[in-house]
Amino acid sequence: MTRRQGRRQTRPIALTGIVTYPLASRRSKVTLDDFARPPRRGARVRAFLDGLPRQLAGDTLRRLAADVLRARARGRPILWGIGAHVIKVGLSPVLLDLMERGLVTGIAMNGAGIVHDFELALAGQTSEDVEAGLGRGAFGMARETGEQVNRAIVEGDRDGLGLGAAVGRFLEKGRARHRRLSLLAAAWRLGLPATVHVAVGT
């Protein structure tokens, strides 16, 4: 039997060679034991993590946490490479806590990371409306950001500092109002390396 489809004639696929098997006989990659378990009211973070699915990202997150703790116990460096969105969406307090606890021993970010970190430390706000700014020709034109970031970099260069250390020192020593939100200021204060890779991810 054939069917017309436009000008072509198609013939249904032959299913005679297909062999089926009982579902219960198959080894499946996901079973009920792997499902997430909702945390109970008042549960600790550990219970939440243990309740994540036992597959894919749930397993990856648990392995990462175990690897970080193992590295710390062995006195190994724990280096974090982050993009600017980690800062602009408000995760700095979490990373700052990890830095204070010794679970971050060095941090690397891209050039946009400096902007968000600096603006948060200086003004307690960041992340402009790109579309509106481009339309007015004002995107990236905040005076303090441009002037003071460049000043920090020039002053740091005179003292042989890289971008991360230069901006961190500037924010910490200049007592920026919200410097406690700055990853770079914290790195300077704690003596942790902070590097900035300007063209990565931009």
PDB file of C-alpha atoms in Angstrom:
ATOM      1  CA  MET A   1       0.000   0.000   0.000  1.00  0.00           C
ATOM      2  CA  THR A   2       1.354   3.460  -0.897  1.00  0.00           C
ATOM      3  CA  ARG A   3       0.370   6.989   0.128  1.00  0.00           C
ATOM      4  CA  ARG A   4       0.614  10.128  -1.935  1.00  0.00           C
ATOM      5  CA  GLN A   5       2.530  13.013  -0.411  1.00  0.00           C
ATOM      6  CA  GLY A   6       2.670  15.886  -2.846  1.00  0.00           C
ATOM      7  CA  ARG A   7       4.153  14.402  -6.010  1.00  0.00           C
ATOM      8  CA  ARG A   8       6.034  11.636  -4.213  1.00  0.00           C
ATOM      9  CA  GLN A   9       4.719   8.275  -3.252  1.00  0.00           C
ATOM     10  CA  THR A  10       5.803   6.932   0.118  1.00  0.00           C
ATOM     11  CA  ARG A  11       5.715   3.402   1.374  1.00  0.00           C
ATOM     12  CA  PRO A  12       5.218   2.664   5.113  1.00  0.00           C
ATOM     13  CA  ILE A  13       8.335   1.269   6.789  1.00  0.00           C
ATOM     14  CA  ALA A  14       8.419  -2.498   7.147  1.00  0.00           C
ATOM     15  CA  LEU A  15       8.247  -3.532  10.800  1.00  0.00           C
ATOM     16  CA  THR A  16       8.591  -7.257  10.231  1.00  0.00           C
ATOM     17  CA  GLY A  17      12.208  -7.447  11.486  1.00  0.00           C
ATOM     18  CA  ILE A  18      11.593  -5.704  14.811  1.00  0.00           C
ATOM     19  CA  VAL A  19      12.030  -7.809  17.946  1.00  0.00           C
ATOM     20  CA  THR A  20      10.633  -6.509  21.230  1.00  0.00           C
ATOM     21  CA  TYR A  21      11.445  -7.523  24.794  1.00  0.00           C
ATOM     22  CA  PRO A  22       9.760  -7.119  28.202  1.00  0.00           C
ATOM     23  CA  LEU A  23      10.455  -3.728  29.788  1.00  0.00           C
ATOM     24  CA  ALA A  24      11.189  -5.403  33.139  1.00  0.00           C
ATOM     25  CA  SER A  25      14.063  -7.350  31.560  1.00  0.00           C
ATOM     26  CA  ARG A  26      15.922  -4.231  30.483  1.00  0.00           C
ATOM     27  CA  ARG A  27      18.643  -2.605  32.598  1.00  0.00           C
ATOM     28  CA  SER A  28      17.478   1.014  32.902  1.00  0.00           C
ATOM     29  CA  LYS A  29      19.666   3.991  33.758  1.00  0.00           C
ATOM     30  CA  VAL A  30      16.988   5.603  35.946  1.00  0.00           C
ATOM     31  CA  THR A  31      14.950   3.878  38.654  1.00  0.00           C
ATOM     32  CA  LEU A  32      12.771   5.153  41.484  1.00  0.00           C
ATOM     33  CA  ASP A  33      15.788   4.967  43.794  1.00  0.00           C
ATOM     34  CA  ASP A  34      17.415   7.683  41.671  1.00  0.00           C
ATOM     35  CA  PHE A  35      14.539  10.164  41.990  1.00  0.00           C
ATOM     36  CA  ALA A  36      14.732  13.379  43.978  1.00  0.00           C
ATOM     37  CA  ARG A  37      13.312  13.489  47.478  1.00  0.00           C
ATOM     38  CA  PRO A  38      11.746  16.807  48.527  1.00  0.00           C
ATOM     39  CA  PRO A  39      13.353  18.177  51.701  1.00  0.00           C
ATOM     40  CA  ARG A  40      11.251  18.187  54.847  1.00  0.00           C
ATOM     41  CA  ARG A  41      10.454  21.406  56.619  1.00  0.00           C
ATOM     42  CA  GLY A  42      13.437  22.568  58.672  1.00  0.00           C
ATOM     43  CA  ALA A  43      15.833  20.213  56.872  1.00  0.00           C
ATOM     44  CA  ARG A  44      19.503  21.122  56.586  1.00  0.00           C
ATOM     45  CA  VAL A  45      21.295  21.810  53.302  1.00  0.00           C
ATOM     46  CA  ARG A  46      22.880  18.350  53.535  1.00  0.00           C
ATOM     47  CA  ALA A  47      19.412  16.782  53.385  1.00  0.00           C
ATOM     48  CA  PHE A  48      18.607  18.883  50.317  1.00  0.00           C
ATOM     49  CA  LEU A  49      21.816  17.779  48.569  1.00  0.00           C
ATOM     50  CA  ASP A  50      21.246  14.139  49.503  1.00  0.00           C
ATOM     51  CA  GLY A  51      17.732  14.434  48.110  1.00  0.00           C
ATOM     52  CA  LEU A  52      18.825  15.560  44.642  1.00  0.00           C
ATOM     53  CA  PRO A  53      18.439  12.999  41.840  1.00  0.00           C
ATOM     54  CA  ARG A  54      21.179  10.349  41.800  1.00  0.00           C
ATOM     55  CA  GLN A  55      22.145  11.110  38.215  1.00  0.00           C
ATOM     56  CA  LEU A  56      23.559  13.819  35.939  1.00  0.00           C
ATOM     57  CA  ALA A  57      23.842  17.254  37.624  1.00  0.00           C
ATOM     58  CA  GLY A  58      22.770  15.938  41.034  1.00  0.00           C
ATOM     59  CA  ASP A  59      25.671  13.476  41.074  1.00  0.00           C
ATOM     60  CA  THR A  60      28.036  16.057  39.587  1.00  0.00           C
ATOM     61  CA  LEU A  61      27.241  18.545  42.352  1.00  0.00           C
ATOM     62  CA  ARG A  62      27.768  15.948  45.078  1.00  0.00           C
ATOM     63  CA  ARG A  63      31.074  14.842  43.516  1.00  0.00           C
ATOM     64  CA  LEU A  64      32.216  18.459  43.248  1.00  0.00           C
ATOM     65  CA  ALA A  65      31.430  19.118  46.914  1.00  0.00           C
ATOM     66  CA  ALA A  66      33.319  15.970  47.942  1.00  0.00           C
ATOM     67  CA  ASP A  67      36.306  16.892  45.737  1.00  0.00           C
ATOM     68  CA  VAL A  68      36.474  20.403  47.204  1.00  0.00           C
ATOM     69  CA  LEU A  69      36.431  19.063  50.764  1.00  0.00           C
ATOM     70  CA  ARG A  70      39.073  16.459  49.905  1.00  0.00           C
ATOM     71  CA  ALA A  71      41.301  19.126  48.325  1.00  0.00           C
ATOM     72  CA  ARG A  72      40.949  21.316  51.405  1.00  0.00           C
ATOM     73  CA  ALA A  73      41.814  18.435  53.742  1.00  0.00           C
ATOM     74  CA  ARG A  74      44.963  17.741  51.689  1.00  0.00           C
ATOM     75  CA  GLY A  75      45.995  21.395  51.621  1.00  0.00           C
ATOM     76  CA  ARG A  76      45.546  21.630  47.850  1.00  0.00           C
ATOM     77  CA  PRO A  77      44.578  24.844  46.045  1.00  0.00           C
ATOM     78  CA  ILE A  78      40.902  25.292  45.195  1.00  0.00           C
ATOM     79  CA  LEU A  79      40.748  27.668  42.250  1.00  0.00           C
ATOM     80  CA  TRP A  80      37.468  29.058  40.957  1.00  0.00           C
ATOM     81  CA  GLY A  81      37.027  30.368  37.416  1.00  0.00           C
ATOM     82  CA  ILE A  82      33.841  32.413  37.065  1.00  0.00           C
ATOM     83  CA  GLY A  83      32.023  34.491  34.498  1.00  0.00           C
ATOM     84  CA  ALA A  84      30.489  37.864  35.260  1.00  0.00           C
ATOM     85  CA  HIS A  85      26.972  36.456  35.639  1.00  0.00           C
ATOM     86  CA  VAL A  86      27.957  34.727  38.873  1.00  0.00           C
ATOM     87  CA  ILE A  87      28.467  38.221  40.316  1.00  0.00           C
ATOM     88  CA  LYS A  88      25.645  40.089  38.599  1.00  0.00           C
ATOM     89  CA  VAL A  89      22.940  37.628  39.655  1.00  0.00           C
ATOM     90  CA  GLY A  90      23.873  38.021  43.317  1.00  0.00           C
ATOM     91  CA  LEU A  91      25.992  34.974  44.181  1.00  0.00           C
ATOM     92  CA  SER A  92      28.925  36.977  45.576  1.00  0.00           C
ATOM     93  CA  PRO A  93      27.859  36.473  49.228  1.00  0.00           C
ATOM     94  CA  VAL A  94      28.003  32.695  48.735  1.00  0.00           C
ATOM     95  CA  LEU A  95      31.485  32.837  47.203  1.00  0.00           C
ATOM     96  CA  LEU A  96      32.645  35.305  49.851  1.00  0.00           C
ATOM     97  CA  ASP A  97      31.596  32.854  52.553  1.00  0.00           C
ATOM     98  CA  LEU A  98      33.516  30.070  50.799  1.00  0.00           C
ATOM     99  CA  MET A  99      36.575  32.335  50.560  1.00  0.00           C
ATOM    100  CA  GLU A 100      36.412  33.058  54.289  1.00  0.00           C
ATOM    101  CA  ARG A 101      36.111  29.315  55.025  1.00  0.00           C
ATOM    102  CA  GLY A 102      39.131  28.416  52.898  1.00  0.00           C
ATOM    103  CA  LEU A 103      37.073  26.674  50.206  1.00  0.00           C
ATOM    104  CA  VAL A 104      38.252  29.156  47.564  1.00  0.00           C
ATOM    105  CA  THR A 105      42.007  29.721  47.509  1.00  0.00           C
ATOM    106  CA  GLY A 106      42.134  31.673  44.256  1.00  0.00           C
ATOM    107  CA  ILE A 107      39.682  33.207  41.825  1.00  0.00           C
ATOM    108  CA  ALA A 108      39.797  34.005  38.108  1.00  0.00           C
ATOM    109  CA  MET A 109      37.202  36.081  36.269  1.00  0.00           C
ATOM    110  CA  ASN A 110      36.707  37.813  32.946  1.00  0.00           C
ATOM    111  CA  GLY A 111      36.765  41.555  32.272  1.00  0.00           C
ATOM    112  CA  ALA A 112      33.036  42.011  32.782  1.00  0.00           C
ATOM    113  CA  GLY A 113      33.501  40.496  36.237  1.00  0.00           C
ATOM    114  CA  ILE A 114      35.577  43.524  37.278  1.00  0.00           C
ATOM    115  CA  VAL A 115      32.771  45.864  36.233  1.00  0.00           C
ATOM    116  CA  HIS A 116      30.049  44.085  38.211  1.00  0.00           C
ATOM    117  CA  ASP A 117      32.274  43.490  41.238  1.00  0.00           C
ATOM    118  CA  PHE A 118      33.426  47.128  41.244  1.00  0.00           C
ATOM    119  CA  GLU A 119      29.945  48.610  40.809  1.00  0.00           C
ATOM    120  CA  LEU A 120      28.534  46.452  43.603  1.00  0.00           C
ATOM    121  CA  ALA A 121      31.327  47.532  45.944  1.00  0.00           C
ATOM    122  CA  LEU A 122      30.979  51.188  45.022  1.00  0.00           C
ATOM    123  CA  ALA A 123      27.216  51.628  44.681  1.00  0.00           C
ATOM    124  CA  GLY A 124      25.531  48.422  45.832  1.00  0.00           C
ATOM    125  CA  GLN A 125      24.044  47.916  42.358  1.00  0.00           C
ATOM    126  CA  THR A 126      25.099  46.720  38.907  1.00  0.00           C
ATOM    127  CA  SER A 127      23.878  45.375  35.541  1.00  0.00           C
ATOM    128  CA  GLU A 128      22.527  48.092  33.305  1.00  0.00           C
ATOM    129  CA  ASP A 129      19.756  47.699  30.731  1.00  0.00           C
ATOM    130  CA  VAL A 130      21.848  46.912  27.648  1.00  0.00           C
ATOM    131  CA  GLU A 131      19.119  47.524  25.077  1.00  0.00           C
ATOM    132  CA  ALA A 132      18.139  50.897  26.505  1.00  0.00           C
ATOM    133  CA  GLY A 133      21.776  51.937  26.950  1.00  0.00           C
ATOM    134  CA  LEU A 134      22.750  51.008  23.396  1.00  0.00           C
ATOM    135  CA  GLY A 135      19.782  52.899  21.983  1.00  0.00           C
ATOM    136  CA  ARG A 136      20.867  56.090  23.754  1.00  0.00           C
ATOM    137  CA  GLY A 137      24.569  55.549  23.132  1.00  0.00           C
ATOM    138  CA  ALA A 138      25.047  55.322  26.903  1.00  0.00           C
ATOM    139  CA  PHE A 139      25.917  51.647  27.390  1.00  0.00           C
ATOM    140  CA  GLY A 140      29.030  51.264  29.553  1.00  0.00           C
ATOM    141  CA  MET A 141      29.319  54.999  30.145  1.00  0.00           C
ATOM    142  CA  ALA A 142      28.867  55.185  33.931  1.00  0.00           C
ATOM    143  CA  ARG A 143      31.436  57.805  34.947  1.00  0.00           C
ATOM    144  CA  GLU A 144      32.641  56.308  38.226  1.00  0.00           C
ATOM    145  CA  THR A 145      33.071  52.823  36.777  1.00  0.00           C
ATOM    146  CA  GLY A 146      35.218  53.958  33.869  1.00  0.00           C
ATOM    147  CA  GLU A 147      37.274  56.516  35.748  1.00  0.00           C
ATOM    148  CA  GLN A 148      37.896  54.631  38.965  1.00  0.00           C
ATOM    149  CA  VAL A 149      38.466  51.167  37.513  1.00  0.00           C
ATOM    150  CA  ASN A 150      41.084  52.629  35.192  1.00  0.00           C
ATOM    151  CA  ARG A 151      42.625  54.595  38.047  1.00  0.00           C
ATOM    152  CA  ALA A 152      42.863  51.414  40.120  1.00  0.00           C
ATOM    153  CA  ILE A 153      44.535  49.587  37.230  1.00  0.00           C
ATOM    154  CA  VAL A 154      47.052  52.385  36.553  1.00  0.00           C
ATOM    155  CA  GLU A 155      47.957  52.653  40.250  1.00  0.00           C
ATOM    156  CA  GLY A 156      48.280  48.885  40.515  1.00  0.00           C
ATOM    157  CA  ASP A 157      50.451  48.698  37.414  1.00  0.00           C
ATOM    158  CA  ARG A 158      52.883  51.171  38.989  1.00  0.00           C
ATOM    159  CA  ASP A 159      53.244  48.744  41.888  1.00  0.00           C
ATOM    160  CA  GLY A 160      53.516  45.659  39.693  1.00  0.00           C
ATOM    161  CA  LEU A 161      50.007  44.368  40.429  1.00  0.00           C
ATOM    162  CA  GLY A 162      47.751  42.529  38.021  1.00  0.00           C
ATOM    163  CA  LEU A 163      44.183  43.667  37.319  1.00  0.00           C
ATOM    164  CA  GLY A 164      42.506  41.605  40.045  1.00  0.00           C
ATOM    165  CA  ALA A 165      44.893  42.637  42.807  1.00  0.00           C
ATOM    166  CA  ALA A 166      44.880  46.264  41.639  1.00  0.00           C
ATOM    167  CA  VAL A 167      41.103  46.592  41.733  1.00  0.00           C
ATOM    168  CA  GLY A 168      40.817  44.596  44.966  1.00  0.00           C
ATOM    169  CA  ARG A 169      43.378  46.812  46.697  1.00  0.00           C
ATOM    170  CA  PHE A 170      41.687  49.970  45.390  1.00  0.00           C
ATOM    171  CA  LEU A 171      38.295  48.918  46.767  1.00  0.00           C
ATOM    172  CA  GLU A 172      39.631  47.690  50.103  1.00  0.00           C
ATOM    173  CA  LYS A 173      42.037  50.535  50.836  1.00  0.00           C
ATOM    174  CA  GLY A 174      39.659  53.150  49.432  1.00  0.00           C
ATOM    175  CA  ARG A 175      37.010  51.795  51.791  1.00  0.00           C
ATOM    176  CA  ALA A 176      34.341  51.482  49.102  1.00  0.00           C
ATOM    177  CA  ARG A 177      30.956  51.649  50.809  1.00  0.00           C
ATOM    178  CA  HIS A 178      29.900  48.100  49.911  1.00  0.00           C
ATOM    179  CA  ARG A 179      33.374  46.525  49.675  1.00  0.00           C
ATOM    180  CA  ARG A 180      32.191  43.575  51.785  1.00  0.00           C
ATOM    181  CA  LEU A 181      30.278  42.463  48.658  1.00  0.00           C
ATOM    182  CA  SER A 182      33.410  42.499  46.486  1.00  0.00           C
ATOM    183  CA  LEU A 183      35.196  39.277  45.580  1.00  0.00           C
ATOM    184  CA  LEU A 184      38.284  41.226  44.514  1.00  0.00           C
ATOM    185  CA  ALA A 185      38.415  43.260  47.732  1.00  0.00           C
ATOM    186  CA  ALA A 186      38.011  40.049  49.753  1.00  0.00           C
ATOM    187  CA  ALA A 187      40.794  38.358  47.791  1.00  0.00           C
ATOM    188  CA  TRP A 188      43.092  41.305  48.546  1.00  0.00           C
ATOM    189  CA  ARG A 189      42.126  41.332  52.228  1.00  0.00           C
ATOM    190  CA  LEU A 190      42.576  37.559  52.592  1.00  0.00           C
ATOM    191  CA  GLY A 191      45.780  37.401  50.562  1.00  0.00           C
ATOM    192  CA  LEU A 192      44.253  35.197  47.863  1.00  0.00           C
ATOM    193  CA  PRO A 193      45.266  35.432  44.206  1.00  0.00           C
ATOM    194  CA  ALA A 194      42.620  37.026  41.971  1.00  0.00           C
ATOM    195  CA  THR A 195      43.261  37.131  38.251  1.00  0.00           C
ATOM    196  CA  VAL A 196      41.289  38.837  35.495  1.00  0.00           C
ATOM    197  CA  HIS A 197      41.294  37.481  31.947  1.00  0.00           C
ATOM    198  CA  VAL A 198      39.793  40.400  30.072  1.00  0.00           C
ATOM    199  CA  ALA A 199      38.886  38.820  26.744  1.00  0.00           C
ATOM    200  CA  VAL A 200      37.668  35.455  28.049  1.00  0.00           C
ATOM    201  CA  GLY A 201      33.918  35.037  27.708  1.00  0.00           C
ATOM    202  CA  THR A 202      33.317  38.550  26.398  1.00  0.00           C
TER     203      THR A 202
END
